[in-house]
CSV table of N, CA, C and O in Angstrom, one decimal:
chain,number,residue,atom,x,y,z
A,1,UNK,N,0.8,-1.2,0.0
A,1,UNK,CA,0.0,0.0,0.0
A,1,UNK,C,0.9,1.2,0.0
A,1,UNK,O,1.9,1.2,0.8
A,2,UNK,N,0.7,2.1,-0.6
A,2,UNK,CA,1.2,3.1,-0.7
A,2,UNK,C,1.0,4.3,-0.1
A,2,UNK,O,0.1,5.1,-0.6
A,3,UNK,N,1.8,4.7,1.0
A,3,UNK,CA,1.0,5.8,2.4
A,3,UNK,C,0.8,7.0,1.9
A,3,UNK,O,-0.1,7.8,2.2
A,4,UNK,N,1.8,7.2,1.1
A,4,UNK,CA,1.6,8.5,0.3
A,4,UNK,C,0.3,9.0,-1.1
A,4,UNK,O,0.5,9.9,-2.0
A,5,UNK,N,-0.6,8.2,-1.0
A,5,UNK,CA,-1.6,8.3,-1.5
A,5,UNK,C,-2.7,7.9,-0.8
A,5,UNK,O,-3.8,7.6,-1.3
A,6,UNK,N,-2.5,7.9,0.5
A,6,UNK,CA,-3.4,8.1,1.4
A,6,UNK,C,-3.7,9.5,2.0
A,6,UNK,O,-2.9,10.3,2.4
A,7,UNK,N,-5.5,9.7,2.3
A,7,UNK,CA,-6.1,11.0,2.9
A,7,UNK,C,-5.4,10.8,4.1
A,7,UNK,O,-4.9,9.7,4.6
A,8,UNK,N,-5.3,11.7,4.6
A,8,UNK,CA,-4.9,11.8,6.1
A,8,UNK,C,-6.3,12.7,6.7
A,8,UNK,O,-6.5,13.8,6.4
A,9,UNK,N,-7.0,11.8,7.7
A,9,UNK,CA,-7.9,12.6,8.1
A,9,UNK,C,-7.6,12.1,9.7
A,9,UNK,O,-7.2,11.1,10.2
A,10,UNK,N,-8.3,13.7,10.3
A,10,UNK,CA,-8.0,14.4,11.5
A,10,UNK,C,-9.2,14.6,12.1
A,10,UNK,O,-9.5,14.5,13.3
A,11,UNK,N,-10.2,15.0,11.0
A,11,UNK,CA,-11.5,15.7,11.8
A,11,UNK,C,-12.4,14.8,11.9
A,11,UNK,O,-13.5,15.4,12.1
A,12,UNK,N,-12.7,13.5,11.9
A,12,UNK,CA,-13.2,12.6,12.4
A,12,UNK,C,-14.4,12.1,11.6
A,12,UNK,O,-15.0,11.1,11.9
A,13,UNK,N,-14.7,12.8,10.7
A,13,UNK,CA,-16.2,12.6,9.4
A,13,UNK,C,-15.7,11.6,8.8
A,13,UNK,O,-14.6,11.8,8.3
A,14,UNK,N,-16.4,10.3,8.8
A,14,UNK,CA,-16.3,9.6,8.0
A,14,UNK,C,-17.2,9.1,7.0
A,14,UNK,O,-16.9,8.2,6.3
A,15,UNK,N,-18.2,9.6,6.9
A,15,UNK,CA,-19.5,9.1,6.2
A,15,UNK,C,-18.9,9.1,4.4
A,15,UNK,O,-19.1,8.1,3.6
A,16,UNK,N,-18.3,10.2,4.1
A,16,UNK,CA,-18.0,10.7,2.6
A,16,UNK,C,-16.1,9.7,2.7
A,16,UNK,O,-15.3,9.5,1.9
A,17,UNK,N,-16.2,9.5,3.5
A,17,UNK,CA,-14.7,8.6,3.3
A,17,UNK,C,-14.5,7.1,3.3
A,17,UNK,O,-13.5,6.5,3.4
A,18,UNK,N,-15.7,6.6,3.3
A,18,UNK,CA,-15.8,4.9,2.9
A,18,UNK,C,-15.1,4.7,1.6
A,18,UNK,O,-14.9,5.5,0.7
A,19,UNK,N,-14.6,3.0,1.8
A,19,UNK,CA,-14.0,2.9,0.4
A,19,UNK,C,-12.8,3.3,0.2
A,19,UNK,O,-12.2,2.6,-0.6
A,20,UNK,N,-11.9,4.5,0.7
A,20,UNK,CA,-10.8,5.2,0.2
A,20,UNK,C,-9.6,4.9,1.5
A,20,UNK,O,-9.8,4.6,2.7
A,21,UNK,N,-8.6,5.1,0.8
A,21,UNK,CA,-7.3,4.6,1.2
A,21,UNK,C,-7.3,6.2,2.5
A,21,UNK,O,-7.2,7.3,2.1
A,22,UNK,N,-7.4,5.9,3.9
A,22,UNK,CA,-7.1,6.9,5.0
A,22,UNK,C,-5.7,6.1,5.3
A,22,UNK,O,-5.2,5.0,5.0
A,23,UNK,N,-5.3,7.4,6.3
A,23,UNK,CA,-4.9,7.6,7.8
A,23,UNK,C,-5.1,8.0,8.3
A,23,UNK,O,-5.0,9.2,8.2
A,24,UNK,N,-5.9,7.2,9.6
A,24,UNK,CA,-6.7,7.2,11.1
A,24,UNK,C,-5.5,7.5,11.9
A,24,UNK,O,-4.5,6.7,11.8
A,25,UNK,N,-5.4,8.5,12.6
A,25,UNK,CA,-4.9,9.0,13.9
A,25,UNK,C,-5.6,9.1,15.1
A,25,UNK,O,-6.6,9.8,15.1
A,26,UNK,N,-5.2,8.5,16.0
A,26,UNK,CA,-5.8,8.3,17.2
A,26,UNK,C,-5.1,7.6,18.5
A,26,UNK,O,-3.9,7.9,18.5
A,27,UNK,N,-5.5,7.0,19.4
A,27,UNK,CA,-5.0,6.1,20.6
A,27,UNK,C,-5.2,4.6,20.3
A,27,UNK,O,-6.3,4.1,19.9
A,28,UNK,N,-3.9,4.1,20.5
A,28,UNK,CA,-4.2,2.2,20.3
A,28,UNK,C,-4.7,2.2,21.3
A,28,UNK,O,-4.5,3.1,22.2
A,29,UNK,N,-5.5,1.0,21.4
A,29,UNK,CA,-6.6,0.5,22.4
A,29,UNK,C,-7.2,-0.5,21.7
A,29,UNK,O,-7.5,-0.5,20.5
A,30,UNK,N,-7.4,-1.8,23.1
A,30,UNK,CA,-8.0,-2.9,22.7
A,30,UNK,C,-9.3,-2.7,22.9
A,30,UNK,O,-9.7,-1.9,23.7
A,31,UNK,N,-10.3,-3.9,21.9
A,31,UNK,CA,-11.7,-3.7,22.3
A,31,UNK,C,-12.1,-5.3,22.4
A,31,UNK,O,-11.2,-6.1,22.6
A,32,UNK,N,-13.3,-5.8,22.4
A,32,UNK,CA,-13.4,-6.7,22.6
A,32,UNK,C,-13.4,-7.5,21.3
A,32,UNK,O,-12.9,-8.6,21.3
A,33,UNK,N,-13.8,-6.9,20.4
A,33,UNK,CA,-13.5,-7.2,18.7
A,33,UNK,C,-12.2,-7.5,18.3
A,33,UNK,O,-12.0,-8.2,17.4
A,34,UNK,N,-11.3,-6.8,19.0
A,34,UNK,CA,-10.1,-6.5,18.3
A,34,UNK,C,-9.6,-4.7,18.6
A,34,UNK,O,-10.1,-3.8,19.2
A,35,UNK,N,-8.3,-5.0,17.7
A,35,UNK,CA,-7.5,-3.6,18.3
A,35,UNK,C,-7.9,-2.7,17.2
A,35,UNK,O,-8.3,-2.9,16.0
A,36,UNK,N,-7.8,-1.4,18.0
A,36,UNK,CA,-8.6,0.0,17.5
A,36,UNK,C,-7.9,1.4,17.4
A,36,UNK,O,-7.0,1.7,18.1
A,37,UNK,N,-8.4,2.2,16.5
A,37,UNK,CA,-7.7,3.2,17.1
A,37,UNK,C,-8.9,4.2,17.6
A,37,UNK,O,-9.9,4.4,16.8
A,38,UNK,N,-8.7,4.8,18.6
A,38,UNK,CA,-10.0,5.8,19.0
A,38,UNK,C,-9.7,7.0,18.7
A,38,UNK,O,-8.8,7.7,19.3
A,39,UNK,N,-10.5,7.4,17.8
A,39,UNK,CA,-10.2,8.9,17.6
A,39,UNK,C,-10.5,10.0,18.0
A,39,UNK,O,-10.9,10.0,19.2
A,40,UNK,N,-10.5,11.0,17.5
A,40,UNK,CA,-10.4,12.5,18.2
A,40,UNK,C,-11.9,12.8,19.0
A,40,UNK,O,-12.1,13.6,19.9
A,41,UNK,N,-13.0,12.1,18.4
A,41,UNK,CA,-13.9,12.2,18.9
A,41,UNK,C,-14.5,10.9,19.6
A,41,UNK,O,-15.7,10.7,19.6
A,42,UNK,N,-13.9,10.1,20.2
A,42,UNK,CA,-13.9,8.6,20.1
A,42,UNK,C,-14.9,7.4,19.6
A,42,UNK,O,-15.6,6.6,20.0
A,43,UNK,N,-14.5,8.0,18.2
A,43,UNK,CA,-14.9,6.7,17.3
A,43,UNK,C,-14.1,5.7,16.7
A,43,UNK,O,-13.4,5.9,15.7
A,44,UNK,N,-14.4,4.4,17.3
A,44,UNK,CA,-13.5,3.4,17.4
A,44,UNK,C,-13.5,3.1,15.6
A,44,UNK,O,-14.4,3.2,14.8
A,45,UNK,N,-12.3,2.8,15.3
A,45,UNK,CA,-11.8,1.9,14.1
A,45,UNK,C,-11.3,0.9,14.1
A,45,UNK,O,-10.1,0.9,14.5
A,46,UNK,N,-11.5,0.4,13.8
A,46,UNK,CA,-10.8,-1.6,14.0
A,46,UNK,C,-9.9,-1.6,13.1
A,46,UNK,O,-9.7,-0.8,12.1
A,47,UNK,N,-9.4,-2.4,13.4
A,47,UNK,CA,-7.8,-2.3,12.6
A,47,UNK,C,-7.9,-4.4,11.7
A,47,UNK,O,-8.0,-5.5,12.3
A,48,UNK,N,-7.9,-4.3,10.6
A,48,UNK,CA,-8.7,-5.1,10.4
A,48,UNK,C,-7.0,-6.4,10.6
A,48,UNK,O,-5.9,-6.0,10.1
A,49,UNK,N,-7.3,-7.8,11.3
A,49,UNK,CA,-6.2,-8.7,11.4
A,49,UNK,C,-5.6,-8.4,12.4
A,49,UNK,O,-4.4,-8.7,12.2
A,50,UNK,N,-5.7,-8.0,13.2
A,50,UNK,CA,-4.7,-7.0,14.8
A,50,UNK,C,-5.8,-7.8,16.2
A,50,UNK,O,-6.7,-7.2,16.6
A,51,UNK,N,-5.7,-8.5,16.4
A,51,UNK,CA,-6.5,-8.6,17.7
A,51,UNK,C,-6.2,-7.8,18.8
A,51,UNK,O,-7.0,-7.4,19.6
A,52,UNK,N,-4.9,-7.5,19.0
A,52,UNK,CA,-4.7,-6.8,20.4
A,52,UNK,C,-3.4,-5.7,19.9
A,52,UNK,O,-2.4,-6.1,19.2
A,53,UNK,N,-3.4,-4.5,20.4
A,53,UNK,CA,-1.9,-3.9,20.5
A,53,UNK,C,-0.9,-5.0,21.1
A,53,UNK,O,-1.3,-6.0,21.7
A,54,UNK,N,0.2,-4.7,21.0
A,54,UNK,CA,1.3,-4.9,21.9
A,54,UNK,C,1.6,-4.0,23.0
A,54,UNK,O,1.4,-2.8,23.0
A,55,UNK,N,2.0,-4.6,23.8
A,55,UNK,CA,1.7,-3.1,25.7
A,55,UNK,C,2.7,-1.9,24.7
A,55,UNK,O,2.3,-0.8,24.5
A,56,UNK,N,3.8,-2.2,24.4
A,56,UNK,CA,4.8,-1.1,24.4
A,56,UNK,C,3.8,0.3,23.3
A,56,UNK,O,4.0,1.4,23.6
A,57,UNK,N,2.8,0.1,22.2
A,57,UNK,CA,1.6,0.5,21.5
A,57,UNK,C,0.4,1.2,22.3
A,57,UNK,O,0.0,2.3,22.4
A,58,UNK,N,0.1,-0.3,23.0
A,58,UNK,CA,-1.3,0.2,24.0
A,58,UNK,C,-1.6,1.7,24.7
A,58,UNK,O,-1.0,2.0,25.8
A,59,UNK,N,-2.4,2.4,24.2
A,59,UNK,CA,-2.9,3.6,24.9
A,59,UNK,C,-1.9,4.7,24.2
A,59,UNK,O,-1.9,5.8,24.6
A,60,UNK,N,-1.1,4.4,23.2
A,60,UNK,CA,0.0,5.2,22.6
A,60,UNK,C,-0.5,6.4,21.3
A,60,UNK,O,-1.3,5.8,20.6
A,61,UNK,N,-0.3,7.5,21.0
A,61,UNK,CA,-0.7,7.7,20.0
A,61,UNK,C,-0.4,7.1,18.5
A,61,UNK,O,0.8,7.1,18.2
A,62,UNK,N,-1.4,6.7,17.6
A,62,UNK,CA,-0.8,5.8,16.5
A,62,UNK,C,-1.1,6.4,15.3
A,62,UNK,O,-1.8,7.4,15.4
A,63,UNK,N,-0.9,6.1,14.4
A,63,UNK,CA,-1.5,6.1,12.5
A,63,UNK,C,-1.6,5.3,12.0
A,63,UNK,O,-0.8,4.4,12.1
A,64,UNK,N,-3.0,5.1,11.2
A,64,UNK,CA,-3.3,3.3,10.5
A,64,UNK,C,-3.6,3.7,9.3
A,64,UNK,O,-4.7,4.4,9.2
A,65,UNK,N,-2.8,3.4,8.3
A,65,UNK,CA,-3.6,3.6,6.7
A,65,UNK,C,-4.5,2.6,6.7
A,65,UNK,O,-4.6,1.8,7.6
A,66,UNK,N,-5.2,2.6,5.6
A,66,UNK,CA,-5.7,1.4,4.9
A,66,UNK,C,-7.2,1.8,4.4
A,66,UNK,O,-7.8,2.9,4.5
A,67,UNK,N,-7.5,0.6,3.9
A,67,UNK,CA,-8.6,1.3,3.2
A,67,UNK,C,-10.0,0.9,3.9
A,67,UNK,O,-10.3,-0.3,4.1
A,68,UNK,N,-10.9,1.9,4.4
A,68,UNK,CA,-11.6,2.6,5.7
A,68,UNK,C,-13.1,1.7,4.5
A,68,UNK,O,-13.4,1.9,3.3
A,69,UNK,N,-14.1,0.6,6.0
A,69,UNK,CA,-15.1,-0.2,5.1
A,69,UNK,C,-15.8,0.0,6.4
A,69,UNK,O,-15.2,0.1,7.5
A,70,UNK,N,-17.1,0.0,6.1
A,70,UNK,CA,-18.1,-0.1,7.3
A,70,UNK,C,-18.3,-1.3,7.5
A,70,UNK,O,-17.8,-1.8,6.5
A,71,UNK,N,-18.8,-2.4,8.2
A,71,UNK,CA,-19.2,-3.5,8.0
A,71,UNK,C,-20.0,-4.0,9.4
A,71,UNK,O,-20.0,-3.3,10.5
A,72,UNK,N,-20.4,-5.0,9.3
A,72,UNK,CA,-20.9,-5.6,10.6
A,72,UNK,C,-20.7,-6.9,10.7
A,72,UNK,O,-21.2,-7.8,10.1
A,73,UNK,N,-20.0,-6.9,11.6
A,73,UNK,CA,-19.0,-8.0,12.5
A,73,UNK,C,-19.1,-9.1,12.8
A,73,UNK,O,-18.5,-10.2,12.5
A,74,UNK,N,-20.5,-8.7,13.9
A,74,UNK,CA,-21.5,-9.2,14.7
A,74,UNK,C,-22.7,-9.1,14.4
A,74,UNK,O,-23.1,-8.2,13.7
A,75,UNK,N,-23.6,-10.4,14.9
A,75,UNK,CA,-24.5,-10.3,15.0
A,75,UNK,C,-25.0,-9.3,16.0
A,75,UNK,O,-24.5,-8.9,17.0
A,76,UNK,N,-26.9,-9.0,15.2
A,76,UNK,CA,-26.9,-7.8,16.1
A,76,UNK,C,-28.0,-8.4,17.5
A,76,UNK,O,-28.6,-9.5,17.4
A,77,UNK,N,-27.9,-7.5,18.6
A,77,UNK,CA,-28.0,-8.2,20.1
A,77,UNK,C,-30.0,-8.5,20.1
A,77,UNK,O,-30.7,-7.5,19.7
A,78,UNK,N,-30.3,-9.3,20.4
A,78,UNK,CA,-32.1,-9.7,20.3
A,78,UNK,C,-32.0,-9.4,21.8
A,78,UNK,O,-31.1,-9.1,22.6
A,79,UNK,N,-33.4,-9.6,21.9
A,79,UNK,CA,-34.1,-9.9,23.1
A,79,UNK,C,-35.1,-11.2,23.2
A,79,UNK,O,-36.0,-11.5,22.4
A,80,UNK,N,-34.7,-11.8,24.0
A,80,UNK,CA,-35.7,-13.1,23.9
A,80,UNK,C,-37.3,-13.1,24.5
A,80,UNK,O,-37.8,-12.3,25.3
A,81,UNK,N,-37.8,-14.1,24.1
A,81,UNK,CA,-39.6,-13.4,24.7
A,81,UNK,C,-39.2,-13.5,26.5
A,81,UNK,O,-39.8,-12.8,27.3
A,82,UNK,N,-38.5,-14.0,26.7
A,82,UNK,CA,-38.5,-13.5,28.4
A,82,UNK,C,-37.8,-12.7,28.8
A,82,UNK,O,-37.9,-12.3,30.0
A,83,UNK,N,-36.9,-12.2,27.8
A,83,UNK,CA,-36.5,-10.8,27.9
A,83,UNK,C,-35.2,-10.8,28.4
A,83,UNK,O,-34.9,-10.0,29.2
A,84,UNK,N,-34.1,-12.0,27.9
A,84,UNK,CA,-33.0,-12.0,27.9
A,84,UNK,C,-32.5,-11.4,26.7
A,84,UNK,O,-33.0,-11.5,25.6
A,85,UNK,N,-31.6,-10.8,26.9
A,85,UNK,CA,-30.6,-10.2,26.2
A,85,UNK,C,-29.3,-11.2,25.3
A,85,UNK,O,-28.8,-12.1,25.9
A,86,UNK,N,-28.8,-11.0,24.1
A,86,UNK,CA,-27.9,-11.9,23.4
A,86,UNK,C,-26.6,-11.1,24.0
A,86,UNK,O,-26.6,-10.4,25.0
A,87,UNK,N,-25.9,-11.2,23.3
A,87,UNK,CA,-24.6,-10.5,22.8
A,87,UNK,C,-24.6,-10.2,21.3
A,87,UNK,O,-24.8,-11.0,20.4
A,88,UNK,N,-24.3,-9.0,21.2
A,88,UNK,CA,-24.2,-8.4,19.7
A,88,UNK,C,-23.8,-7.1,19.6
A,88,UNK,O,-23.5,-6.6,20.7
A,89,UNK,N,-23.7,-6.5,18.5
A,89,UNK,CA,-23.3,-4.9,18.1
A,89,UNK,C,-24.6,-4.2,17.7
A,89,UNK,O,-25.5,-4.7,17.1
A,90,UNK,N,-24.6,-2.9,18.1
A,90,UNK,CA,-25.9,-2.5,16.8
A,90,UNK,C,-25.1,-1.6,15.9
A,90,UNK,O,-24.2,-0.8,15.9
A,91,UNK,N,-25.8,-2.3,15.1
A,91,UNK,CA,-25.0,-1.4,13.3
A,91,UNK,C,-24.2,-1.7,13.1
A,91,UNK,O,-23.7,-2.7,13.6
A,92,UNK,N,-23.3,-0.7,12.1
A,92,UNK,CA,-22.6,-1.1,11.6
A,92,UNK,C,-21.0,-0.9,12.4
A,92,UNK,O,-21.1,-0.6,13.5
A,93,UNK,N,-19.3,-1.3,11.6
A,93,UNK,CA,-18.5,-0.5,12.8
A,93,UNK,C,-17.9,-0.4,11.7
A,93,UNK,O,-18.2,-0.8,10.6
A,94,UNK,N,-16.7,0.5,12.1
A,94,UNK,CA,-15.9,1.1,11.2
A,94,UNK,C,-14.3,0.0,11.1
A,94,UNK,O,-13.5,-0.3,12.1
A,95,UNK,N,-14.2,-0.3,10.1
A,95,UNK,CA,-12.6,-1.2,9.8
A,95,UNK,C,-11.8,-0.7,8.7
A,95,UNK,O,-12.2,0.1,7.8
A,96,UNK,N,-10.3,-1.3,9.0
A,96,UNK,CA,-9.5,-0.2,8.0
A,96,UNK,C,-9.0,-1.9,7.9
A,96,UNK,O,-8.8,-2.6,8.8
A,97,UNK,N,-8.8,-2.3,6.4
A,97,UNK,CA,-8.3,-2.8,5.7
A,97,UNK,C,-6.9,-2.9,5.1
A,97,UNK,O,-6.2,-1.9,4.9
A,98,UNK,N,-6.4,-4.4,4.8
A,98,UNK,CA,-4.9,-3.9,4.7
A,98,UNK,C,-4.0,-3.2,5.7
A,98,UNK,O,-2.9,-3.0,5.3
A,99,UNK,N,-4.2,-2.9,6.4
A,99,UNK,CA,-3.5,-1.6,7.5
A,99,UNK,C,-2.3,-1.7,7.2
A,99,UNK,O,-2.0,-2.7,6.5
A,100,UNK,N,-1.4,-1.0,7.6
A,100,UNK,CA,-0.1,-0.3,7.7
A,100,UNK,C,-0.1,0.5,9.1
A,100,UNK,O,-1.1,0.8,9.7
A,101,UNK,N,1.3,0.7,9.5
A,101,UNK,CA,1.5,1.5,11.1
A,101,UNK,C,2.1,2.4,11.0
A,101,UNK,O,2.9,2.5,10.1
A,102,UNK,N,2.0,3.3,12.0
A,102,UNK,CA,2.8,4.6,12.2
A,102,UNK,C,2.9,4.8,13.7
A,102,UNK,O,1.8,4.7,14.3
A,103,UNK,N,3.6,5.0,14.1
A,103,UNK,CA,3.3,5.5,15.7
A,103,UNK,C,3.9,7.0,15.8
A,103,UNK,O,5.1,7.2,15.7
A,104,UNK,N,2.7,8.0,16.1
A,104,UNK,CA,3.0,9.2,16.5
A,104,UNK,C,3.6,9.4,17.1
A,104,UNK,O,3.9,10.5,17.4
C-alpha cells in the first residue's frame, strides 16, 4: 500500500470517506473485537487482522492507513420473549483494511 496516497484525516467525518485509502490518527486501544484506534472524537476503528496492540503500543498515540469499510462484524444483540438479552453490536463498525502502522 502506498502511504503516500493516502487521505490523512483528523477531523473525524467519516460518512464521505468509505472505500478510500485513509490515515486514522488516534489512541491504540484494545476492544473486545479486536485492536482499535480511537479517535479524536472517540470513534473506534478496528484495525482489520490485529487482535490486540502490543503493551509497548497500548494507549500510545498511533497512524493506520488502509482502506476505511463499514461492515458488521457481529451479529446484532435480540431480546428473547423473556426478555433475555444476546450479545451483539448495533449497526454497523468502522474497519480499515490492509493496514499499515505509524506511531505518533
Amino acid at each position: 500500500m502506498n502511504v503516500n496516497n493516502a487521505d490523512i484525516v483528523d477531523d473525524c467525518r467519516f460518512e464521505n470517506q468509505i472505500n478510500q485509502c485513509l490515515s486514522i490518527h488516534g489512541v491504540a486501544k484494545n476492544a473486545k473485537l479486536g485492536a482499535i484506534v480511537l479517535t479524536c472524537q472517540n470513534i473506534p476503528i478496528y484495525v482489520e487482522g490485529v487482535q490486540s496492540w502490543e503493551n509497548d503500543v497500548l494507549n500510545q498515540p498511533v497512524a493506520v492507513t488502509g482502506v476505511l469499510r463499514l461492515q458488521k462484524l457481529t451479529p446484532v444483540s435480540v431480546v428473547s420473549l423473556n426478555g433475555g438479552h444476546s450479545a451483539g453490536v448495533e449497526g454497523d463498525i468502522y474497519i480499515l483494511e490492509n493496514p499499515s502502522f505509524l506511531t505518533d
